[in-house]
Coordinates of C-alpha atoms in Angstrom, one line a residue:
X1 CA 23.4 23.7 -2.9
X2 CA 24.6 20.4 -4.2
X3 CA 22.1 17.6 -4.7
X4 CA 23.5 15.8 -1.6
X5 CA 22.3 18.6 0.7
X6 CA 18.9 19.3 -0.9
X7 CA 17.3 17.8 2.2
X8 CA 18.6 20.7 4.3
X9 CA 16.5 23.1 2.3
X10 CA 13.5 20.8 2.7
X11 CA 14.2 20.7 6.4
X12 CA 13.7 24.4 6.7
X13 CA 10.1 23.9 5.8
X14 CA 9.7 21.7 8.9
X15 CA 10.9 24.4 11.3
X16 CA 7.5 26.1 11.5
X17 CA 5.9 22.9 12.8
X18 CA 7.4 22.2 16.2
X19 CA 6.5 18.5 16.1
X20 CA 7.9 17.9 12.7
X21 CA 11.1 19.7 13.7
X22 CA 11.5 17.6 16.8
X23 CA 11.1 14.4 14.7
X24 CA 13.7 15.7 12.3
X25 CA 16.1 16.5 15.2
X26 CA 15.5 13.2 17.1
X27 CA 18.7 11.1 17.7
X28 CA 17.4 7.8 19.3
X29 CA 14.5 5.5 18.8
X30 CA 11.5 7.7 17.7
X31 CA 7.8 7.0 17.0
X32 CA 6.0 9.6 15.0
X33 CA 2.2 9.4 15.5
X34 CA 0.9 11.1 12.4
X35 CA -2.7 11.8 11.7
X36 CA -4.2 12.3 8.3
X37 CA -2.8 15.1 6.2
X38 CA -0.1 15.9 8.8
X39 CA 2.9 15.9 6.5
X40 CA 4.2 12.6 7.7
X41 CA 5.6 11.4 4.4
X42 CA 7.5 14.7 3.9
X43 CA 8.8 14.5 7.4
X44 CA 9.8 10.8 7.0
X45 CA 11.6 11.4 3.6
X46 CA 13.5 14.4 4.9
X47 CA 14.5 12.6 8.0
X48 CA 15.7 9.6 6.0
X49 CA 17.9 11.8 3.8
X50 CA 19.4 13.4 6.9
X51 CA 20.1 10.2 8.7
X52 CA 21.7 8.7 5.5
X53 CA 24.0 11.7 5.1
X54 CA 24.8 12.6 8.7
X55 CA 24.3 9.5 10.9
X56 CA 25.5 6.6 8.7
X57 CA 28.9 6.3 7.2
X58 CA 29.1 4.6 3.8
X59 CA 29.0 1.8 2.8
X60 CA 26.5 1.3 5.5
X61 CA 22.9 2.5 4.9
X62 CA 19.4 2.3 6.1
X63 CA 16.2 0.4 5.4
X64 CA 12.7 1.7 5.2
X65 CA 9.8 -0.7 5.4
X66 CA 6.5 0.3 4.0
X67 CA 3.0 -1.2 3.9
X68 CA 2.7 -1.6 0.2
X69 CA 4.4 -0.9 -3.1
X70 CA 2.6 2.4 -3.6
X71 CA 4.0 3.7 -0.3
X72 CA 7.4 2.6 -1.3
X73 CA 7.1 4.3 -4.7
X74 CA 6.1 7.6 -3.1
X75 CA 9.0 7.5 -0.6
X76 CA 11.5 6.7 -3.4
X77 CA 10.2 9.6 -5.4
X78 CA 10.5 11.9 -2.5
X79 CA 14.1 10.8 -1.8
X80 CA 14.9 11.3 -5.5
X81 CA 13.7 14.9 -5.2
X82 CA 15.9 15.4 -2.2
X83 CA 19.0 14.2 -4.1
X84 CA 19.3 10.8 -2.4
X85 CA 20.9 8.5 -5.0
X86 CA 19.4 5.0 -5.4
X87 CA 22.2 2.7 -4.4
X88 CA 22.8 -0.4 -2.4
X89 CA 22.9 1.8 0.8
X90 CA 19.1 2.4 0.7
X91 CA 16.4 -0.2 0.9
X92 CA 12.8 0.9 0.4
X93 CA 10.1 -1.7 0.1
X94 CA 7.5 -3.8 1.8
X95 CA 8.1 -6.1 4.8
X96 CA 7.8 -9.0 2.4
X97 CA 10.4 -7.6 0.1
X98 CA 12.7 -6.8 2.9
X99 CA 12.3 -10.2 4.4
X100 CA 12.9 -12.0 1.1
X101 CA 15.7 -9.9 -0.5
X102 CA 17.6 -8.9 2.6
X103 CA 17.3 -12.1 4.7
X104 CA 15.8 -15.2 3.1
X105 CA 17.4 -15.0 -0.4
X106 CA 21.0 -14.2 0.8
X107 CA 21.0 -16.3 4.0
X108 CA 18.5 -19.2 3.6
X109 CA 21.2 -21.9 3.5
X110 CA 23.5 -20.6 6.2
X111 CA 20.5 -19.7 8.5
X112 CA 19.2 -23.3 8.2
X113 CA 15.8 -22.5 6.7
X114 CA 15.6 -25.8 4.8
X115 CA 14.9 -24.2 1.5
X116 CA 16.4 -25.4 -1.8
X117 CA 18.9 -23.1 -3.4
X118 CA 16.7 -22.4 -6.4
X119 CA 13.4 -21.9 -4.5
X120 CA 10.8 -19.6 -6.1
X121 CA 7.9 -17.5 -5.0
X122 CA 4.7 -19.5 -5.6
X123 CA 2.2 -18.2 -8.1
X124 CA -1.4 -17.8 -7.0
X125 CA -2.3 -20.9 -8.9
X126 CA 0.4 -22.9 -7.1
X127 CA -0.7 -21.5 -3.7
X128 CA -4.4 -22.4 -4.4
X129 CA -3.6 -25.9 -5.5
X130 CA -1.2 -26.5 -2.5
X131 CA -3.9 -25.3 -0.1
X132 CA -6.5 -27.6 -1.7
X133 CA -4.3 -30.6 -1.2
X134 CA -3.6 -29.6 2.4
X135 CA -7.3 -29.1 3.1
X136 CA -8.2 -32.5 1.7
X137 CA -5.6 -34.1 3.9
X138 CA -6.4 -32.2 7.2
X139 CA -10.0 -30.9 7.2
X140 CA -12.1 -32.4 4.4
X141 CA -15.7 -31.5 4.6
X142 CA -18.7 -29.8 3.0
X143 CA -17.0 -26.3 3.1
X144 CA -14.7 -25.2 0.2
X145 CA -11.0 -24.8 0.7
X146 CA -11.3 -21.1 -0.1
X147 CA -13.5 -20.6 2.9
X148 CA -10.6 -22.0 5.1
X149 CA -7.8 -20.3 3.4
X150 CA -8.5 -16.8 4.7
X151 CA -8.8 -18.1 8.3
X152 CA -5.5 -20.1 7.9
X153 CA -3.6 -17.2 6.6
X154 CA -4.8 -14.9 9.4
X155 CA -3.8 -17.6 11.9
X156 CA -0.3 -17.7 10.4
X157 CA 0.1 -13.9 10.8
X158 CA -1.3 -13.8 14.3
X159 CA 0.7 -16.7 15.9
X160 CA 4.2 -16.2 14.6
X161 CA 6.0 -18.0 17.4
X162 CA 5.2 -21.7 16.8
X163 CA 7.2 -22.7 19.8
X164 CA 4.6 -21.3 22.1
X165 CA 1.7 -23.4 23.3
X166 CA -1.0 -21.1 21.8
X167 CA 0.1 -22.1 18.3
X168 CA -1.6 -25.5 18.7
X169 CA -3.9 -24.8 21.6
X170 CA -5.8 -21.9 20.1
X171 CA -7.0 -24.0 17.1
X172 CA -5.3 -27.3 16.5
X173 CA -7.0 -27.8 13.1
X174 CA -5.8 -24.5 11.7
X175 CA -2.3 -25.1 13.0
X176 CA -2.2 -28.5 11.3
X177 CA -3.7 -27.1 8.1
X178 CA -1.1 -24.3 7.9
X179 CA 1.8 -26.7 8.5
X180 CA 0.5 -29.1 5.9
X181 CA 0.0 -26.3 3.4
X182 CA 3.6 -25.1 3.9
X183 CA 4.9 -28.6 3.5
X184 CA 3.0 -28.7 0.1
X185 CA 4.7 -25.5 -0.9
X186 CA 8.1 -26.8 0.1
X187 CA 7.5 -29.9 -2.0
X188 CA 7.1 -27.6 -5.0
X189 CA 10.3 -25.7 -4.0
X190 CA 8.4 -22.6 -3.3
X191 CA 7.4 -20.1 -0.6
X192 CA 4.4 -17.7 -0.5
X193 CA 4.2 -14.1 0.6
X194 CA 3.2 -14.9 4.2
X195 CA 6.2 -17.2 4.4
X196 CA 8.6 -14.4 3.8
X197 CA 8.4 -12.5 7.1
X198 CA 7.9 -15.7 9.0
X199 CA 11.0 -17.3 7.6
X200 CA 13.0 -14.1 8.1
X201 CA 11.8 -13.8 11.7
X202 CA 12.8 -17.5 12.3
X203 CA 16.2 -16.9 10.8
X204 CA 16.8 -13.8 12.9
X205 CA 15.6 -15.5 16.1
X206 CA 17.9 -18.6 15.6
X207 CA 21.0 -16.9 14.4
X208 CA 22.7 -14.1 16.4
X209 CA 25.3 -13.7 13.7
X210 CA 22.6 -12.8 11.2
X211 CA 21.2 -10.0 13.4
X212 CA 24.8 -8.7 13.7
X213 CA 25.2 -8.8 10.0
X214 CA 22.0 -7.0 9.3
X215 CA 22.7 -4.3 11.9
X216 CA 26.1 -3.8 10.3
X217 CA 24.5 -3.2 6.9
X218 CA 21.5 -1.2 8.1
X219 CA 22.2 0.5 11.4
X220 CA 18.9 2.4 11.0
X221 CA 15.5 1.0 10.4
X222 CA 12.5 3.2 9.4
X223 CA 9.0 1.8 9.3
X224 CA 6.0 3.6 7.7
X225 CA 2.4 2.8 8.5
X226 CA 3.5 0.8 11.5
X227 CA 0.0 0.0 12.6
X228 CA -0.7 -2.0 9.4
X229 CA 2.3 -4.3 9.4
X230 CA 1.4 -6.9 11.9
X231 CA 3.0 -9.2 14.5
X232 CA 5.9 -10.6 12.4
X233 CA 7.3 -7.1 11.7
X234 CA 6.8 -6.0 15.3
X235 CA 8.8 -9.1 16.5
X236 CA 11.6 -8.2 14.0
X237 CA 11.6 -4.6 15.4
X238 CA 11.9 -5.8 19.0
X239 CA 14.8 -8.1 18.1
X240 CA 16.7 -5.8 15.7
X241 CA 16.2 -2.5 17.4
X242 CA 15.8 -3.2 21.1
X243 CA 18.1 -6.1 21.4
X244 CA 20.6 -6.1 18.5
X245 CA 21.2 -2.3 18.3
X246 CA 19.4 -0.9 15.2
X247 CA 18.0 2.6 15.6
X248 CA 14.3 2.9 14.9
X249 CA 12.3 5.6 13.3
X250 CA 8.6 4.5 13.1
X251 CA 5.7 6.4 11.7
X252 CA 2.0 5.4 12.1
X253 CA -1.5 6.2 13.3
X254 CA -3.5 3.8 15.4
X255 CA -6.7 5.6 14.3
X256 CA -6.0 4.6 10.6
X257 CA -5.6 0.9 11.4
X258 CA -8.1 -0.7 9.1
X259 CA -6.6 -4.1 8.2
X260 CA -7.4 -6.2 11.3
X261 CA -9.0 -8.8 9.0
X262 CA -5.6 -9.7 7.7
X263 CA -3.7 -9.5 11.0
X264 CA -2.9 -5.8 11.6
X265 CA -2.8 -5.0 15.3
X266 CA -3.0 -1.3 16.3
X267 CA -2.1 -2.1 19.9
X268 CA 1.5 -3.0 18.7
X269 CA 2.1 0.7 17.7
X270 CA 0.5 1.9 20.9
X271 CA 2.7 -0.3 23.1
X272 CA 5.8 0.8 21.1
X273 CA 5.0 4.4 21.5
X274 CA 4.6 4.0 25.3
X275 CA 8.1 2.5 25.8
X276 CA 10.5 4.5 28.1
X277 CA 13.3 4.1 25.6
X278 CA 11.3 5.7 22.7
X279 CA 10.7 9.3 22.0
X280 CA 7.1 9.7 20.9
X281 CA 6.0 12.7 18.9
X282 CA 2.5 13.5 17.7
X283 CA 1.8 15.6 14.6
X284 CA -1.4 17.6 15.3
X285 CA -1.9 19.8 12.2
X286 CA -3.9 18.6 9.3
X287 CA -2.6 20.3 6.2
X288 CA -5.0 18.5 3.8
X289 CA -8.5 19.0 5.0
X290 CA -10.7 22.1 5.4
X291 CA -11.4 23.0 9.0
X292 CA -15.0 21.8 8.9
X293 CA -13.8 18.4 7.5
X294 CA -11.2 18.2 10.3
X295 CA -14.0 18.7 12.9
X296 CA -16.2 16.2 11.2
X297 CA -13.4 13.6 11.1
X298 CA -13.0 13.7 14.9
X299 CA -16.8 13.3 15.2
X300 CA -16.6 10.4 12.8
X301 CA -13.8 8.8 14.8
X302 CA -15.8 9.2 18.0
X303 CA -12.8 10.4 19.9
X304 CA -11.2 13.8 20.3
X305 CA -7.6 13.9 19.2
X306 CA -7.0 17.7 19.1
X307 CA -6.2 17.9 15.4
X308 CA -6.7 21.3 13.8
X309 CA -6.5 22.5 10.2
X310 CA -3.6 24.6 9.1
X311 CA -3.8 28.4 9.3
X312 CA -5.6 29.8 6.4
X313 CA -7.2 26.5 5.4
X314 CA -10.6 26.8 3.7
X315 CA -13.6 25.7 5.8
X316 CA -14.6 22.7 3.7
X317 CA -18.1 21.3 3.5
X318 CA -19.9 18.1 4.5
X319 CA -23.1 17.2 2.5
X320 CA -25.7 14.6 3.4
X321 CA -27.7 13.0 0.6
X322 CA -30.4 10.6 1.8
X323 CA -32.0 9.0 -1.3
X324 CA -34.9 6.6 -1.8
X325 CA -34.8 3.8 -4.3
X326 CA -32.1 1.2 -5.1
X327 CA -28.4 1.3 -5.1
X328 CA -28.5 1.8 -8.9
X329 CA -30.8 4.8 -8.4
X330 CA -28.4 6.4 -6.0
X331 CA -25.5 5.7 -8.5
X332 CA -27.4 7.5 -11.2
X333 CA -28.1 10.4 -8.9
X334 CA -24.4 10.6 -8.1
X335 CA -23.3 10.6 -11.8
X336 CA -26.2 12.6 -13.3
X337 CA -26.9 15.2 -10.6
X338 CA -24.3 15.3 -7.9
X339 CA -21.2 15.2 -10.1
X340 CA -22.4 18.1 -12.4
X341 CA -23.2 20.2 -9.3
X342 CA -19.7 19.6 -7.9
X343 CA -18.1 20.6 -11.1
X344 CA -20.3 23.7 -11.3
X345 CA -19.0 24.8 -7.9
X346 CA -15.4 24.2 -8.8
X347 CA -14.5 25.6 -12.2
X348 CA -11.8 23.5 -13.8
X349 CA -12.0 20.6 -11.4
X350 CA -10.7 17.5 -13.0
X351 CA -12.4 14.2 -12.6
X352 CA -9.1 12.8 -11.3
X353 CA -9.6 15.0 -8.2
X354 CA -12.9 13.4 -7.4
X355 CA -13.2 10.0 -5.7
X356 CA -16.2 7.7 -5.0
X357 CA -15.4 5.5 -2.0
X358 CA -17.4 2.5 -0.8
X359 CA -17.1 -0.5 1.5
X360 CA -16.9 -3.3 -1.0
X361 CA -16.0 -3.7 -4.7
X362 CA -19.5 -4.8 -5.7
X363 CA -20.8 -1.4 -4.7
X364 CA -18.5 0.2 -7.1
X365 CA -20.1 -1.8 -10.0
X366 CA -23.2 0.3 -9.7
X367 CA -21.2 3.5 -10.0
X368 CA -19.1 2.1 -12.8
X369 CA -22.2 1.1 -14.8
X370 CA -23.9 4.5 -14.2
X371 CA -20.7 6.4 -15.3
X372 CA -20.3 4.2 -18.4
X373 CA -23.9 5.0 -19.4
X374 CA -23.2 8.7 -19.0
X375 CA -20.0 8.5 -21.0
X376 CA -17.8 9.3 -18.0
X377 CA -14.4 7.6 -17.8
X378 CA -13.4 5.9 -14.6
X379 CA -10.4 4.2 -13.0
X380 CA -10.9 1.6 -10.3
X381 CA -8.7 0.6 -7.4
X382 CA -10.7 -2.3 -6.0
X383 CA -11.2 -6.0 -6.4
X384 CA -13.1 -5.5 -9.7
X385 CA -10.4 -3.3 -11.4
X386 CA -9.0 -4.4 -14.7
X387 CA -5.9 -5.5 -12.8
X388 CA -4.5 -4.9 -9.3
X389 CA -3.4 -1.3 -9.0
X390 CA -0.9 -2.3 -6.3
X391 CA 1.3 -4.1 -8.9
X392 CA 4.5 -2.2 -9.5
X393 CA 5.0 -3.9 -12.8
X394 CA 1.6 -2.8 -14.1
X395 CA 2.1 0.8 -12.9
X396 CA 5.4 0.9 -14.6
X397 CA 3.9 -0.3 -17.8
X398 CA 1.2 2.3 -17.5
X399 CA 3.9 5.0 -17.4
X400 CA 5.7 3.5 -20.4
X401 CA 2.4 3.7 -22.2
X402 CA 2.1 7.4 -21.3
X403 CA 5.5 8.0 -22.8
X404 CA 4.5 6.2 -26.0
X405 CA 1.3 8.3 -26.3
X406 CA 2.9 11.7 -26.3
X407 CA 5.1 11.7 -23.3
X408 CA 8.1 11.4 -25.5
X409 CA 7.3 14.9 -26.8
X410 CA 6.5 16.6 -23.5
X411 CA 9.0 14.8 -21.2
X412 CA 6.3 13.6 -19.0
X413 CA 7.3 11.1 -17.9
X414 CA 11.0 11.4 -18.5
X415 CA 12.7 8.5 -20.1
X416 CA 15.3 8.6 -17.3
X417 CA 12.6 8.1 -14.7
X418 CA 11.2 5.1 -16.6
X419 CA 14.7 3.6 -16.7
X420 CA 15.2 4.2 -13.0
X421 CA 11.9 2.7 -12.1
X422 CA 12.6 -0.3 -14.3
X423 CA 16.0 -0.8 -12.8
X424 CA 14.4 -0.9 -9.3
X425 CA 11.8 -3.3 -10.5
X426 CA 14.3 -5.7 -12.0
X427 CA 17.1 -4.9 -9.6
X428 CA 18.2 -8.5 -9.3
X429 CA 19.1 -8.5 -13.0
X430 CA 20.1 -4.9 -13.5
X431 CA 22.6 -5.0 -10.7
X432 CA 25.5 -2.9 -12.1
X433 CA 26.2 0.0 -14.5
X434 CA 26.7 -2.3 -17.5
X435 CA 23.3 -3.9 -16.8
X436 CA 21.7 -0.5 -16.6
X437 CA 23.2 0.5 -19.9
X438 CA 21.9 -2.6 -21.6
X439 CA 18.5 -2.2 -20.0
X440 CA 18.2 1.5 -21.0
X441 CA 19.0 0.7 -24.6
X442 CA 16.5 -2.2 -24.7
X443 CA 13.7 0.0 -23.2
X444 CA 14.4 3.0 -25.5
X445 CA 14.4 0.9 -28.6
X446 CA 11.1 -0.8 -27.7
X447 CA 9.2 2.3 -26.6
X448 CA 10.5 4.4 -29.5
X449 CA 9.2 1.8 -32.0
X450 CA 5.7 1.8 -30.4
X451 CA 4.8 5.5 -30.3
X452 CA 1.2 5.1 -31.4
X453 CA -1.8 5.8 -29.1
X454 CA -4.1 4.0 -31.5
X455 CA -2.1 0.8 -31.4
X456 CA -3.7 -2.4 -30.0
X457 CA -3.1 -2.6 -26.2
X458 CA -3.0 -6.3 -26.5
X459 CA -0.2 -6.3 -29.0
X460 CA 1.8 -3.6 -27.2
X461 CA 1.6 -5.5 -23.9
X462 CA 2.4 -8.8 -25.6
X463 CA 5.5 -7.2 -27.2
X464 CA 6.7 -5.6 -23.9
X465 CA 6.2 -8.9 -22.2
X466 CA 8.2 -10.9 -24.8
X467 CA 11.0 -8.3 -25.2
X468 CA 11.5 -7.0 -21.7
X469 CA 9.3 -8.4 -18.9
X470 CA 9.5 -12.1 -19.4
X471 CA 13.3 -12.3 -19.9
X472 CA 13.7 -10.2 -16.8
X473 CA 11.2 -12.1 -14.6
X474 CA 12.8 -15.4 -15.5
X475 CA 15.8 -14.2 -13.6
X476 CA 13.9 -12.3 -10.8
X477 CA 12.3 -14.8 -8.4
X478 CA 10.3 -12.1 -6.6
X479 CA 8.2 -11.0 -9.7
X480 CA 6.5 -14.2 -10.8
X481 CA 3.2 -13.2 -9.3
X482 CA 3.3 -9.8 -10.9
X483 CA 4.0 -11.2 -14.3
X484 CA 1.1 -13.6 -13.8
X485 CA -1.1 -10.6 -13.4
X486 CA 0.2 -9.2 -16.7
X487 CA -0.3 -12.4 -18.5
X488 CA -3.9 -12.7 -17.2
X489 CA -4.7 -9.2 -18.4
X490 CA -3.2 -9.8 -21.8
X491 CA -5.4 -12.9 -22.1
X492 CA -8.5 -10.9 -21.2
X493 CA -7.7 -8.4 -23.9
X494 CA -7.3 -11.2 -26.4
X495 CA -10.6 -12.7 -25.4
X496 CA -12.4 -9.4 -26.0
X497 CA -13.0 -8.5 -22.4
X498 CA -13.1 -5.6 -21.5
X499 CA -13.2 -4.8 -25.2
X500 CA -10.7 -3.7 -27.8
X501 CA -8.6 -1.3 -25.8
X502 CA -6.1 0.9 -27.4
X503 CA -2.7 1.9 -26.0
X504 CA -4.1 5.4 -25.4
X505 CA -6.8 4.0 -23.1
X506 CA -4.2 2.3 -21.0
X507 CA -2.1 5.4 -20.8
X508 CA -5.2 7.3 -19.7
X509 CA -5.3 4.9 -16.7
X510 CA -1.7 5.8 -15.9
X511 CA -2.4 9.5 -16.1
X512 CA -5.7 9.4 -14.2
X513 CA -6.3 13.1 -14.7
X514 CA -9.7 12.9 -16.5
X515 CA -11.1 9.8 -14.9
X516 CA -13.4 9.5 -12.0
X517 CA -11.7 7.5 -9.2
X518 CA -13.7 4.5 -7.9
X519 CA -12.1 2.8 -4.9
X520 CA -12.9 0.8 -1.8
X521 CA -12.3 2.7 1.4
X522 CA -9.4 0.3 2.2
X523 CA -7.7 1.0 -1.2
X524 CA -8.1 4.8 -0.7
X525 CA -5.9 4.9 2.4
X526 CA -2.9 7.1 1.8
X527 CA -4.5 9.0 -1.0
X528 CA -6.1 12.5 -1.2
X529 CA -8.7 14.2 -3.4
X530 CA -10.4 17.6 -3.6
X531 CA -13.8 15.9 -3.4
X532 CA -14.8 12.6 -1.8
X533 CA -18.1 10.9 -2.2
X534 CA -18.9 8.1 0.3
X535 CA -21.3 5.9 -1.5
X536 CA -23.8 3.5 0.2
X537 CA -23.2 4.6 3.7
X538 CA -26.0 2.4 5.0
X539 CA -26.4 0.5 8.2
X540 CA -25.6 -3.1 7.4
X541 CA -23.0 -2.0 4.8
X542 CA -20.8 0.1 7.1
X543 CA -20.8 -1.3 9.7
X544 CA -22.1 -4.7 8.6
X545 CA -24.9 -6.2 10.5
X546 CA -24.3 -7.5 14.0
X547 CA -20.6 -6.5 14.2
X548 CA -18.3 -7.7 17.0
X549 CA -16.8 -4.9 19.1
X550 CA -13.5 -5.1 17.3
X551 CA -15.2 -5.0 14.0
X552 CA -17.3 -2.1 15.0
X553 CA -14.2 -0.1 16.1
X554 CA -12.4 -0.9 12.8
X555 CA -15.5 0.1 10.7
X556 CA -15.6 3.4 12.5
X557 CA -11.9 3.9 11.7
X558 CA -12.6 3.1 8.1
X559 CA -15.3 5.7 8.0
X560 CA -12.8 8.2 9.5
X561 CA -10.2 7.3 6.9
X562 CA -12.8 7.9 4.1
X563 CA -13.7 11.4 5.4
X564 CA -10.1 12.5 5.8
X565 CA -9.2 11.8 2.1
X566 CA -11.0 15.1 1.2
X567 CA -9.6 18.5 0.9
X568 CA -12.7 20.6 0.1
X569 CA -15.9 18.6 0.1
X570 CA -17.3 15.3 1.5
X571 CA -20.6 13.9 0.3
X572 CA -22.4 11.0 2.0
X573 CA -25.0 9.1 0.0
X574 CA -27.2 6.5 1.7
X575 CA -30.7 5.1 1.7
X576 CA -33.3 7.5 3.1
X577 CA -34.5 5.0 5.7
X578 CA -31.2 3.3 6.5
X579 CA -28.3 5.7 7.3
X580 CA -25.3 4.1 8.9
X581 CA -25.1 4.8 12.6
X582 CA -21.9 6.7 11.8
X583 CA -23.7 9.0 9.4
X584 CA -26.5 9.7 11.8
X585 CA -24.2 10.4 14.6
X586 CA -22.0 12.7 12.4
X587 CA -25.0 14.7 11.1
X588 CA -26.4 15.2 14.6
X589 CA -23.0 16.3 16.1
X590 CA -22.3 18.7 13.2
X591 CA -25.8 20.2 13.6
X592 CA -25.1 20.7 17.3
X593 CA -21.8 22.4 16.7
X594 CA -23.3 25.0 14.5

């Protein structure tokens, strides 16, 4: 079978699951409601490959919008494995990237967006300074600008149609603050990330020809994690798919909506799935979790969904660990007693298959300190990580480091994959075959000259920045923020914090196989592990004290997401006298079910 038709072999694996097969066979607007571990990414990727081959005639293509860069990366890798070539026919990326690269950058002038031709994406420092100036003009007072910025950004995401009365009537001060902040950005010749979908939505709403042009280029729009993408994306979908003629294939799960604090609205997916002109399909088999964990997850959610484990799945186990003492005491118990016991039950279990999840990054500090004292390596994906793990640039550099630290001998990762990922990352510059050839030569020369795991990480990153990253980013307006992350990390290494790291240490982060995963519950979404430890599951921490009803529902969904990350074991650690109401309810219901 040629590479072009590899998806047909993958599709045969979907036949045994009636819901997955129905989604694969769908021909109109389709919403796939996919619970945890239900094979939704495999179904989505196979469906994308089929639609591209059978339903769209070249040079037209399709666009797939994802929640974050990690989701985009996984879908791209799956499409690679199905033989889908990376060409201009396929867009895979976040709603911000889609808005910027497919609408705002190419059409800003003709769509009348009022942006200068050479506008750039504002760095975090520029955004912070612009907001401070706006705050001082609109709402000066004893509070800090930072305390208003979160509220202002959420307001922007919630009220996307500024022509409606509620834009000003709901909170006139926030409306004025947002408008003044955006004016400050424009004075700098910049936009920020929240601007991107808002400007794209405005351009589409005011220009019928633009909607026609976009449908001509991408007659099919796929959306992953629909419940997390907010009001602006939903408005785009309504306009492009139900008025302009794009075909929609959307995937999501209302029960995994955990980003309400930044504007996610699960009811948007629910309403979409209830439309008469949409075929709605629910995936009901959990292929990830043991049967006992599936049962526990529905108890954790507080609502029956009818999910079941796959045939032959192991039972899985839920452990409760009420512990007296402080948070630091419980962290020492986790590292010194619980982790060895887990490894004793599972011979050969790698630390990379164990995750410790918690509500806030500060809780992870206790576990990180206890692990460091015990000589256990960790990798963090929370606000206190060495750098944001969602940065595609940093993840690419991690993989380049892996190649330099022995990957060049084993072929893991392959140089071809590093080149492909780099070409996607810098696609505005590496736009044709000649550009790819030049980029490959530059990358090979630099990595080949730095094959030394003991080399200074600071020097290696500084060289990569000077030789490859900086020259590329200077011509890619979408990557300024990511390079700022890199530059800040290089500066930290130079200052001696977090210590004199070697290139091999950095490559170990990239591999992650022998490091204990530390993550907030939010950052763990979309991931899976053999064993999950939910740390500090106390009342007042999850949920927080005196939550509003919407906050309580979202906290329960967050608890549910944490439990469903595990294949084999779930461990809940909490104060002996202060278990979360979710933990107490789960223990009682599991005991009652036998």
